[in-house]
Structure formats: C-alpha cells, structure tokens
Coordinates of C-alpha atoms in Angstrom, one line a residue:
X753 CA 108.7 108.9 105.0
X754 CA 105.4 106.9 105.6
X755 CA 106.0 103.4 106.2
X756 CA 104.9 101.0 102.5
X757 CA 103.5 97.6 102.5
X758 CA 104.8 95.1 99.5
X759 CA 102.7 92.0 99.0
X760 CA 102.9 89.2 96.2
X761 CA 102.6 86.1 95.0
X762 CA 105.8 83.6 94.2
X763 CA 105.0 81.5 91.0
X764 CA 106.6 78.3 90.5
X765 CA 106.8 74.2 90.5
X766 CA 108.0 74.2 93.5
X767 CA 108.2 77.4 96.1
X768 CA 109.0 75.9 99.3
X769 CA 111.5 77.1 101.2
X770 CA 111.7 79.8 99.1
X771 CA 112.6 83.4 100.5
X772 CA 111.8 87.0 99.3
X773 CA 114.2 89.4 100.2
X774 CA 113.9 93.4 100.2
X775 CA 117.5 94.7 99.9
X776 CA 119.3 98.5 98.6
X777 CA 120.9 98.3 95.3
X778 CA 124.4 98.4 95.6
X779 CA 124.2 100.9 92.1
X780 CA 121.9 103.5 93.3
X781 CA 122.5 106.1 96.3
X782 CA 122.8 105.7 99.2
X783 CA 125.3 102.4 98.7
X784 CA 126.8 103.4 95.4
X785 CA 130.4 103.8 95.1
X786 CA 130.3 102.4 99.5
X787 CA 129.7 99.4 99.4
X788 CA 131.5 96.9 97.3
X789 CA 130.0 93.6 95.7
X790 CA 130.9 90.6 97.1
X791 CA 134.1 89.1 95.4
X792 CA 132.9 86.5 92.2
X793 CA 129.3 88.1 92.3
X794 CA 127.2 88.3 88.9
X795 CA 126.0 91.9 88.8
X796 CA 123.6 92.7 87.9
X797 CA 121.3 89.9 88.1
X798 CA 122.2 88.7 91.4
X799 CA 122.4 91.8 94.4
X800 CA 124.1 91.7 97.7
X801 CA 123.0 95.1 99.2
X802 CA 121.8 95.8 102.3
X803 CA 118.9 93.4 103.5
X804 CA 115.9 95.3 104.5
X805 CA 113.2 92.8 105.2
X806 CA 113.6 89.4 104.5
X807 CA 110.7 87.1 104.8
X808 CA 109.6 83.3 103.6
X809 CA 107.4 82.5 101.1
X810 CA 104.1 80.9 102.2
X811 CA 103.2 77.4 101.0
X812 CA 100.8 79.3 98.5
X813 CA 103.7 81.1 97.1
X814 CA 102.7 84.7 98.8
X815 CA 104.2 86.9 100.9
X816 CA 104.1 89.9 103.0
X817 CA 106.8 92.7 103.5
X818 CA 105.5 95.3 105.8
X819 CA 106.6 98.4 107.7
X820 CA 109.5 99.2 104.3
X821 CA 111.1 102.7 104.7
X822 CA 109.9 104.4 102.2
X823 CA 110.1 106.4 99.6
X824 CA 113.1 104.5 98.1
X825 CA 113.9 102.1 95.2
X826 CA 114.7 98.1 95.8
X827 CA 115.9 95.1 95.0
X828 CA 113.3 92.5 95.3
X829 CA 114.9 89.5 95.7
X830 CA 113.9 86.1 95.0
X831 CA 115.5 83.2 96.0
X832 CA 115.8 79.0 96.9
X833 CA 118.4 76.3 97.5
X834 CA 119.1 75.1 93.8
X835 CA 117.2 77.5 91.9
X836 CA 118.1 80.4 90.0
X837 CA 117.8 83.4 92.1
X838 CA 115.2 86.5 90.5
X839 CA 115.6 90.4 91.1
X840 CA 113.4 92.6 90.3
X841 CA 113.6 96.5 90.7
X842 CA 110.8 98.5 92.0
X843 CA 110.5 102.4 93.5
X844 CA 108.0 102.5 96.0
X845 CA 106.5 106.1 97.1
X846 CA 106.1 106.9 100.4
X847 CA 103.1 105.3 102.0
X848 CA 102.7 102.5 99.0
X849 CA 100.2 99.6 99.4
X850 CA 102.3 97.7 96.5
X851 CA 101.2 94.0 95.4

C-alpha cells in the first residue's frame, strides 16, 4: 500500500503530556483470535494491540502521525496520566491525507 498521513487536533482542559497512539485492533484481522488482551483489560473501550505510531500531542493539542501502512483499519488511541483514555476507530485507504 501507499503510505497515509493522519493529522488532528486533541481538545481538552488540559492536553499536556498527552499522547496519541496508532495501534491494530486486537478484534479485526490480522490480530484477531492471536493476540490476547491483556489480563483485567476493559474491551472494548480501552485497546492493547499492536502500537503503530505513537506520538505526543503538541502544546496546541495537535498532532501528526505520518508514514501509517495503509490501507488498514485502527485504533486511535488517546491517552494521559489521570485521564480517561479515548479510542476511536477509523479505516484509512491507501494513500489517505486524513485529519
């Protein structure tokens, strides 16, 4: 596939320190039925699948996730020490400029 380019914007009080993460769902090929959650986890709001990109989020809340294998669906993943982590789901086609 063409390499895909996913770009937003974290919204919030407070987003430092905050870190957006790119991983496979651990429900959709190729991980499903291999890889097993981690023990005590909360599917399905909170993933554990295999990290992709992981970058921080910039003091304006954006951030920048270049060079993602693509086409393939994610888990965008959301999260800061002592606040509640957020996942989303998105399919990115091959090539994607997504923001």
């Amino acid at each position: 596939g063409v390499p895909a380019t996913v770009s937003g914007r974290v919204v919030g009080q407070d987003v430092a320190g905050a870190t957006v993460r790119l991983e496979l769902p651990l429900d959709l090929p190729p991980l499903d039925g291999v890889v097993a959650p981690e023990p005590g986890e909360a599917p399905p709001q909170v993933s554990s699948g295999a990290v992709v990109r992981s970058v921080p989020v910039g003091g304006d809340g954006t951030f920048d996730l270049t060079q993602v294998p693509s086409p393939a669906v994610y888990d965008l993943v959301t999260s800061r020490p002592g606040a509640a982590t957020q996942v989303q789901r998105i399919d990115v086609a091959a090539g994607e400029v997504r923001t």
